[in-house]
Coordinates of C-alpha atoms in Angstrom, one line a residue:
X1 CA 0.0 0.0 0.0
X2 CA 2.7 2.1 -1.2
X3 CA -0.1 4.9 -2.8
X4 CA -2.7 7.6 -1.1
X5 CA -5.5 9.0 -2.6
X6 CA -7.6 11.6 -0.9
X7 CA -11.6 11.7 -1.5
X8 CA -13.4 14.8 -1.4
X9 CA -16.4 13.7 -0.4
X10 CA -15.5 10.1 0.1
X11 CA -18.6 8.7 2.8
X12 CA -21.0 10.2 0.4
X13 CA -23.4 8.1 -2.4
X14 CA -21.0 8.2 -5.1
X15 CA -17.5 8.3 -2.7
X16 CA -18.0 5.1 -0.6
X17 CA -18.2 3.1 -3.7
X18 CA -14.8 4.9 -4.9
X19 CA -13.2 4.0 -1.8
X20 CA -14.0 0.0 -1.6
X21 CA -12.8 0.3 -5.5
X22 CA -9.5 2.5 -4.8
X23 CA -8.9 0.2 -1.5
X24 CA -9.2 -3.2 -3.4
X25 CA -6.8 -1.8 -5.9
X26 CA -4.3 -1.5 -2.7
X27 CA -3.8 2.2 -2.2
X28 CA -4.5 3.5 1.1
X29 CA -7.1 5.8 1.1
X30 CA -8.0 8.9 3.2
X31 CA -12.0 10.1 2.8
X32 CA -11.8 13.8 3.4
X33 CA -15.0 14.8 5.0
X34 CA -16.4 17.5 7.7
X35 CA -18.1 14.7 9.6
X36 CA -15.2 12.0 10.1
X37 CA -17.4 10.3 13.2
X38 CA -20.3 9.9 10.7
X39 CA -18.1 8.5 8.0
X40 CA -16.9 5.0 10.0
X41 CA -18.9 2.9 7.8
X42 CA -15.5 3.2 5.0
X43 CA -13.1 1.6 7.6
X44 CA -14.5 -1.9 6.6
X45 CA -13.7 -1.3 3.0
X46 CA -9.8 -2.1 3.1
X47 CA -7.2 -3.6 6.2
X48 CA -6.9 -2.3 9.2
X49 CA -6.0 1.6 9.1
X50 CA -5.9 1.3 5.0
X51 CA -9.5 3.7 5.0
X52 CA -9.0 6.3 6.7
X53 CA -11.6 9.7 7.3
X54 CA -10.4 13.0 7.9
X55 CA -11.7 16.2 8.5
X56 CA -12.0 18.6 6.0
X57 CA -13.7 21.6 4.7
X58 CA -12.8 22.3 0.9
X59 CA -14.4 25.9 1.4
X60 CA -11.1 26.4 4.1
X61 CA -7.2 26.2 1.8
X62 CA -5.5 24.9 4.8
X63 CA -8.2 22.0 5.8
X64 CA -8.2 21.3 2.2
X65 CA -4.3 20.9 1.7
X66 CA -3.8 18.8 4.9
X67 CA -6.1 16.0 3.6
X68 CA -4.4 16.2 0.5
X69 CA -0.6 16.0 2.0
X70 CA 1.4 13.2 0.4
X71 CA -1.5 12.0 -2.2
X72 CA -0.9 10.2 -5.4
X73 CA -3.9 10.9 -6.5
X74 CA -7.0 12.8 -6.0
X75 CA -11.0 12.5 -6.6
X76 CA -13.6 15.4 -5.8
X77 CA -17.0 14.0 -4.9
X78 CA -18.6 17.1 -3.6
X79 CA -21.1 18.4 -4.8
X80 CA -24.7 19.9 -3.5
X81 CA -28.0 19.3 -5.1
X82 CA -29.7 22.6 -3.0
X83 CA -27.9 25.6 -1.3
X84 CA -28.1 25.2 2.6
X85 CA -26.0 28.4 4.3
X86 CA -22.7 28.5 3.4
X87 CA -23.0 26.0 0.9
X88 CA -23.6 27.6 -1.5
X89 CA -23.2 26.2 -5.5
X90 CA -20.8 29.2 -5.7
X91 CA -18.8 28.1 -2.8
X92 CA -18.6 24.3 -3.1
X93 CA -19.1 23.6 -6.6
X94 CA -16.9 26.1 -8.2
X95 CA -14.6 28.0 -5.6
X96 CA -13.7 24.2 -3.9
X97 CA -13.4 22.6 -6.9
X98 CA -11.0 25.1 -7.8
X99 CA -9.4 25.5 -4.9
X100 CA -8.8 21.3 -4.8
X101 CA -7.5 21.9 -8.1
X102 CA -5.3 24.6 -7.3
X103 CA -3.4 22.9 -4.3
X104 CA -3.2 19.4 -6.1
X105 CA -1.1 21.4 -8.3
X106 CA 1.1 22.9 -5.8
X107 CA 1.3 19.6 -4.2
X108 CA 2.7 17.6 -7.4
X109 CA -0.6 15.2 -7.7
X110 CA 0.0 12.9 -10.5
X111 CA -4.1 12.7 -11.5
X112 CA -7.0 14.4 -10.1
X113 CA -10.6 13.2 -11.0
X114 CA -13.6 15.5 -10.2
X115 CA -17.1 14.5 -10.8
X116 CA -19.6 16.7 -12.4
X117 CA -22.9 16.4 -14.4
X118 CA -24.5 16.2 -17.6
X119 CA -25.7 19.5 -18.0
X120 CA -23.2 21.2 -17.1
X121 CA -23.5 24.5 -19.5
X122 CA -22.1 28.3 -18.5
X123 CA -24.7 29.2 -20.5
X124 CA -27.3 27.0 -18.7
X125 CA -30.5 28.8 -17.2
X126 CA -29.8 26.8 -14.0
X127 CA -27.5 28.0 -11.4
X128 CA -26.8 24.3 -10.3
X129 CA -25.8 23.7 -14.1
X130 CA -23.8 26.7 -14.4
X131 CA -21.7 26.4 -11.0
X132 CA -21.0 22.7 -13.0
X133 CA -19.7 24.2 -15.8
X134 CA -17.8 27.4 -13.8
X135 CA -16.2 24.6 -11.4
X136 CA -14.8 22.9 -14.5
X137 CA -13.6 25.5 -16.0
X138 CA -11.9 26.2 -12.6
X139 CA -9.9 23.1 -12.1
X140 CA -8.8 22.8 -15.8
X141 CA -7.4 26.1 -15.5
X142 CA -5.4 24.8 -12.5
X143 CA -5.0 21.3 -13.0
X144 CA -5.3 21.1 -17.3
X145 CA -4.6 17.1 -17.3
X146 CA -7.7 16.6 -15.1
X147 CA -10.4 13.6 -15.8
X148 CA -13.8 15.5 -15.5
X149 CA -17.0 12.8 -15.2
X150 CA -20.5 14.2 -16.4
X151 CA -22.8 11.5 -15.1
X152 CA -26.1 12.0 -15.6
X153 CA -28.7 10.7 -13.0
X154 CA -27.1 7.8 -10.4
X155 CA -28.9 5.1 -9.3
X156 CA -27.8 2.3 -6.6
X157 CA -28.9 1.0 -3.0
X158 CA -28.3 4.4 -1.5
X159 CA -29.6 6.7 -4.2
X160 CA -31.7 9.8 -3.7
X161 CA -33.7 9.1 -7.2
X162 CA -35.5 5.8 -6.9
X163 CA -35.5 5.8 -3.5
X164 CA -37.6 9.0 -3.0
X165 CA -40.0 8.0 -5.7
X166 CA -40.8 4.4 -4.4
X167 CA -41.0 5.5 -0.8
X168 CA -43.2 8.4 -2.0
X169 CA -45.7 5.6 -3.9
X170 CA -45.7 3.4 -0.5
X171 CA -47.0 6.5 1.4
X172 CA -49.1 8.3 -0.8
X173 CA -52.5 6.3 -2.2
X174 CA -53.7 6.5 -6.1
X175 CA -51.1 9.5 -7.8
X176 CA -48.0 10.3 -8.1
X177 CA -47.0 13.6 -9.2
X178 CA -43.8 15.1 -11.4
X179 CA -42.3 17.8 -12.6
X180 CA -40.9 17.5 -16.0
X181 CA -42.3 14.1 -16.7
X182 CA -41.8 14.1 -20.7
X183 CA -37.5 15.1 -20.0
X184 CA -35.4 12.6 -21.0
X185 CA -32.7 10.8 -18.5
X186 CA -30.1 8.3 -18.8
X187 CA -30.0 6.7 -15.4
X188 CA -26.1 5.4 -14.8
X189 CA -25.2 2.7 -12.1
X190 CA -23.3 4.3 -9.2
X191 CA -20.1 1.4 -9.1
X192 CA -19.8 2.0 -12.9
X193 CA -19.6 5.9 -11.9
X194 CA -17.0 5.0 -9.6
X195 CA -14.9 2.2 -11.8
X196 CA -14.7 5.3 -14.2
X197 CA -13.4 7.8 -11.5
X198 CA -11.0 5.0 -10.5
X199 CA -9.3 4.5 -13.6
X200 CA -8.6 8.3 -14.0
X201 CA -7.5 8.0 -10.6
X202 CA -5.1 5.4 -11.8
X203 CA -4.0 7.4 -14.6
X204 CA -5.4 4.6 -17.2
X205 CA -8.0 7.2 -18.5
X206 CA -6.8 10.2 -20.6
X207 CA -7.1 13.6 -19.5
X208 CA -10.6 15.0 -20.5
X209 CA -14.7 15.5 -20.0
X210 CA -16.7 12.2 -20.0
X211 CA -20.2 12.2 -20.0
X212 CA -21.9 8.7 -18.5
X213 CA -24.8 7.1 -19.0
X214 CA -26.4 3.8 -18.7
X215 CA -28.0 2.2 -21.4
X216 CA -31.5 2.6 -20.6
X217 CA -33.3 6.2 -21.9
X218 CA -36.1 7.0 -20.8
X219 CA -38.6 9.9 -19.7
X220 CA -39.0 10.6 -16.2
X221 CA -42.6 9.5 -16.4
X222 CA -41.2 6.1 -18.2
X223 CA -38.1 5.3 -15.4
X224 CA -41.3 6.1 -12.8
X225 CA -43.8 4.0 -13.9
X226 CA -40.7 0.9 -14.6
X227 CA -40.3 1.9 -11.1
X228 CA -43.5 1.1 -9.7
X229 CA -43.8 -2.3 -11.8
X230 CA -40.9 -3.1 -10.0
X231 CA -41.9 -2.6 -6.2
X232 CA -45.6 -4.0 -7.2
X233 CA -47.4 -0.9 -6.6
X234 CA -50.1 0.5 -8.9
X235 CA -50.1 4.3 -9.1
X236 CA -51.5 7.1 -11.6
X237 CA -48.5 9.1 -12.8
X238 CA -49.4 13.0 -13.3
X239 CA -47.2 15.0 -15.0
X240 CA -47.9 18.6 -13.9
X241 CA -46.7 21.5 -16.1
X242 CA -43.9 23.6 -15.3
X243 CA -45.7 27.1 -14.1
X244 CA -47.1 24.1 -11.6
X245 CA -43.8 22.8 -10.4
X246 CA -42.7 27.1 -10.2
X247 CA -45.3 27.4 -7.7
X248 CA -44.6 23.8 -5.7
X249 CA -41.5 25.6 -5.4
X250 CA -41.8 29.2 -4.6
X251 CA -44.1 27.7 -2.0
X252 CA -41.9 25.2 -0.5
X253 CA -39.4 27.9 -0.3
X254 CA -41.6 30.0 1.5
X255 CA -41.8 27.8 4.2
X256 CA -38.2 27.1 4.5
X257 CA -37.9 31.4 4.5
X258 CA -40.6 31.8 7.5
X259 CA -39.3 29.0 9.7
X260 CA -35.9 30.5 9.5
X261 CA -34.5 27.7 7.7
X262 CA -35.6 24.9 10.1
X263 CA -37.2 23.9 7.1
X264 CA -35.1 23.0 4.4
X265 CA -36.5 23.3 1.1
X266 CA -34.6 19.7 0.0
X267 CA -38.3 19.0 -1.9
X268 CA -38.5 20.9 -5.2
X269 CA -36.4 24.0 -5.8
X270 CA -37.1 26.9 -8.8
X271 CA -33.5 26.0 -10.0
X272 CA -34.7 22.6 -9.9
X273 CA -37.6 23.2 -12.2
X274 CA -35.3 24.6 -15.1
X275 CA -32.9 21.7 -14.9
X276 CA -35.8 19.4 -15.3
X277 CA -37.0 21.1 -18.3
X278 CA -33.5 19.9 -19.9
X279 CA -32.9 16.5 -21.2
X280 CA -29.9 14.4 -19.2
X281 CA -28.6 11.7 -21.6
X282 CA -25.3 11.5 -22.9
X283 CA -24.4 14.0 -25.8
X284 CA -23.9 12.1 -29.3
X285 CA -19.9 13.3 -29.8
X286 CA -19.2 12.9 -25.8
X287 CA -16.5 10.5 -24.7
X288 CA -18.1 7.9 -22.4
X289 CA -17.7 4.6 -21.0
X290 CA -17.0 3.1 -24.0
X291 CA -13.9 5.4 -24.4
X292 CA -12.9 3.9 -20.8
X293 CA -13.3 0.3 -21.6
X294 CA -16.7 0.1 -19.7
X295 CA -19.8 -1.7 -20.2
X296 CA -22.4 0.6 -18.5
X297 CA -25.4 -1.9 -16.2
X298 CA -28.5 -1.9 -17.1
X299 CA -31.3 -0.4 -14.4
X300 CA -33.0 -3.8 -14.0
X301 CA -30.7 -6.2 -13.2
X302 CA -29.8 -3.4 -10.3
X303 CA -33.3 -2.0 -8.8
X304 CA -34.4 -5.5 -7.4
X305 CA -32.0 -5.6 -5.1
X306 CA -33.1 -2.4 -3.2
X307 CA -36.5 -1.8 -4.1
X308 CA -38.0 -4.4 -2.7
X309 CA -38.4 -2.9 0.5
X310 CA -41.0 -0.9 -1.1
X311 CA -43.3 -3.8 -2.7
X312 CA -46.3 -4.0 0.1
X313 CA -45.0 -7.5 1.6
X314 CA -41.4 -6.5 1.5
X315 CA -39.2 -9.6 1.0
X316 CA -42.0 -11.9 1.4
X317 CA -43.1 -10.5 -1.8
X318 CA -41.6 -13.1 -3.7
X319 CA -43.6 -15.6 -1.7
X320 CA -46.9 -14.2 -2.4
X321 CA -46.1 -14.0 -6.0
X322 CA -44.9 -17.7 -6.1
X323 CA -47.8 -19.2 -4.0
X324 CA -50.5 -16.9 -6.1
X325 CA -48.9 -19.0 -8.8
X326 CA -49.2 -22.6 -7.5
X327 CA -53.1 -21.7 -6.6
X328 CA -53.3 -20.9 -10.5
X329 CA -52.2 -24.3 -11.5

């Protein structure tokens, strides 16, 4: 274990299954993180004292340059989906890219890999998709042989996506509604996210901007409804139209503004609405996984595995389905 990479980020979704990949590779790994006591669950990934979490705060030079001391390699995972104080997109997205960037550089990191999205545009309507773009643009300026990764939306066990959606149908009787229902995604498996951040981490992936995507396409509404036939639950999807989703969100936000904030507005955002009126699949000249020498997994052999907890009998599911069918013989 000769090699060190640091993780920006590294307990998070996307992180943790970068740091069981960088550890079985045999590089020690440090997961750089402002909760280290809420991060143990990575010290099980590799031998004893080979996963190790730090503290860090990428918004602060000096906390970011001692997790990054004596690294090989470096991997920014962080990233926010909805401001929350000083986390700002601004802040974390393009000034801590840029500042990882920046010190990786002055440090003499052979490769630095730092995830983005599909979307990213400086031109972009959304502020979230054009802190993207700005914090790219920031660590190629300091870093120029940089792997950026554009995935577009990441599904696994731990995922915010299905996870919200199938907990939302086993709470909620008869509807489900959405926001941007006819917009086009390109749902990408969260270990193939991270085998491509590991082999730029490796240096086996040339400098440059991959975008990823699995190789299912689909509308919202379509991954939605695949979603319900797979937990068993029958729902009416309503697409609502986007001066509705403006007004979900100005009143959500609302809330969040007269409870001082003890009420985040993590539900539906106004920036959110604009990025969902953009498609998310893979451009048609991008570099991707095939460029990387990796076959993509398909949503269905995947969303068994943790959906299930949403199908009305759980686990026993199965059972039902099985015993319904000896009865029919």
């Amino acid at each position: 274990m000769a090699k060190l990479v640091t993780i920006y980020g590294g307990a998070g979704f996307v992180g943790r299954y970068i740091a069981r990949r960088m550890a079985k590779e045999g590089w020690r790994v440090r997961v750089a993180v402002r909760r280290p006591n809420e991060a143990l669950h990575v010290k099980p990934y590799g031998a004893v004292g080979q996963v190790e979490p730090v503290f860090c705060n990428i918004r602060d030079d000096a906390s970011v340059r001692a997790a990054m001391q004596g690294a090989d390699a470096v991997i920014n995972c962080v990233g926010v989906l909805t401001e929350k104080g000083k986390n700002s997109f601004s802040s974390v997205q393009v000034e801590g890219a840029g500042r990882i960037a920046k010190i990786a550089t002055q440090l003499g990191v052979s490769n630095l890999v730092q995830l983005s999205a599909i979307g990213a545009d400086g031109a972009s309507q959304s502020e979230y998709s054009r802190s993207k773009a700005e914090g790219e643009a920031a660590v190629l300026a300091a870093f120029p042989g940089a792997v950026i990764l554009r995935p577009s939306v990441i599904f696994g066990t731990e995922d915010a996506f299905f996870n919200r959606f199938a907990n939302m149908a086993a709470q909620l009787p008869f509807v489900l509604t959405l926001v941007g229902g006819n917009t086009k995604f390109q749902p990408v498996y969260v270990d193939d996210v991270a085998r491509a951040a590991v082999a730029g981490a490796l240096g086996e992936a040339p400098a440059g901007v991959y975008e990823l995507g699995g190789p299912d396409v689909d509308t919202l509404k379509g991954l939605i409804e695949k979603m319900l036939v797979t937990i068993r639950r029958r729902r009416l999807v309503l697409n609502l139209p986007f001066w509705a989703g403006r007004v979900m969100a100005t009143g959500f936000s609302a809330i969040q503004f007269l409870t001082a904030g003890l009420f985040h507005n993590g539900v539906l955002t106004k920036d959110q609405v604009k990025n969902l009126a953009v498609d998310n699949v893979v451009s048609a000249d991008a570099k991707g996984f095939g460029d990387l020498g990796i076959k993509p997994t398909a949503m269905q052999v995947i969303m068994d595995d943790y959906l299930w907890v949403y199908r009305p009998n759980g686990q026993f599911e199965a059972l039902r389905e099985s015993a319904k069918g000896l009865r029919d013989l």
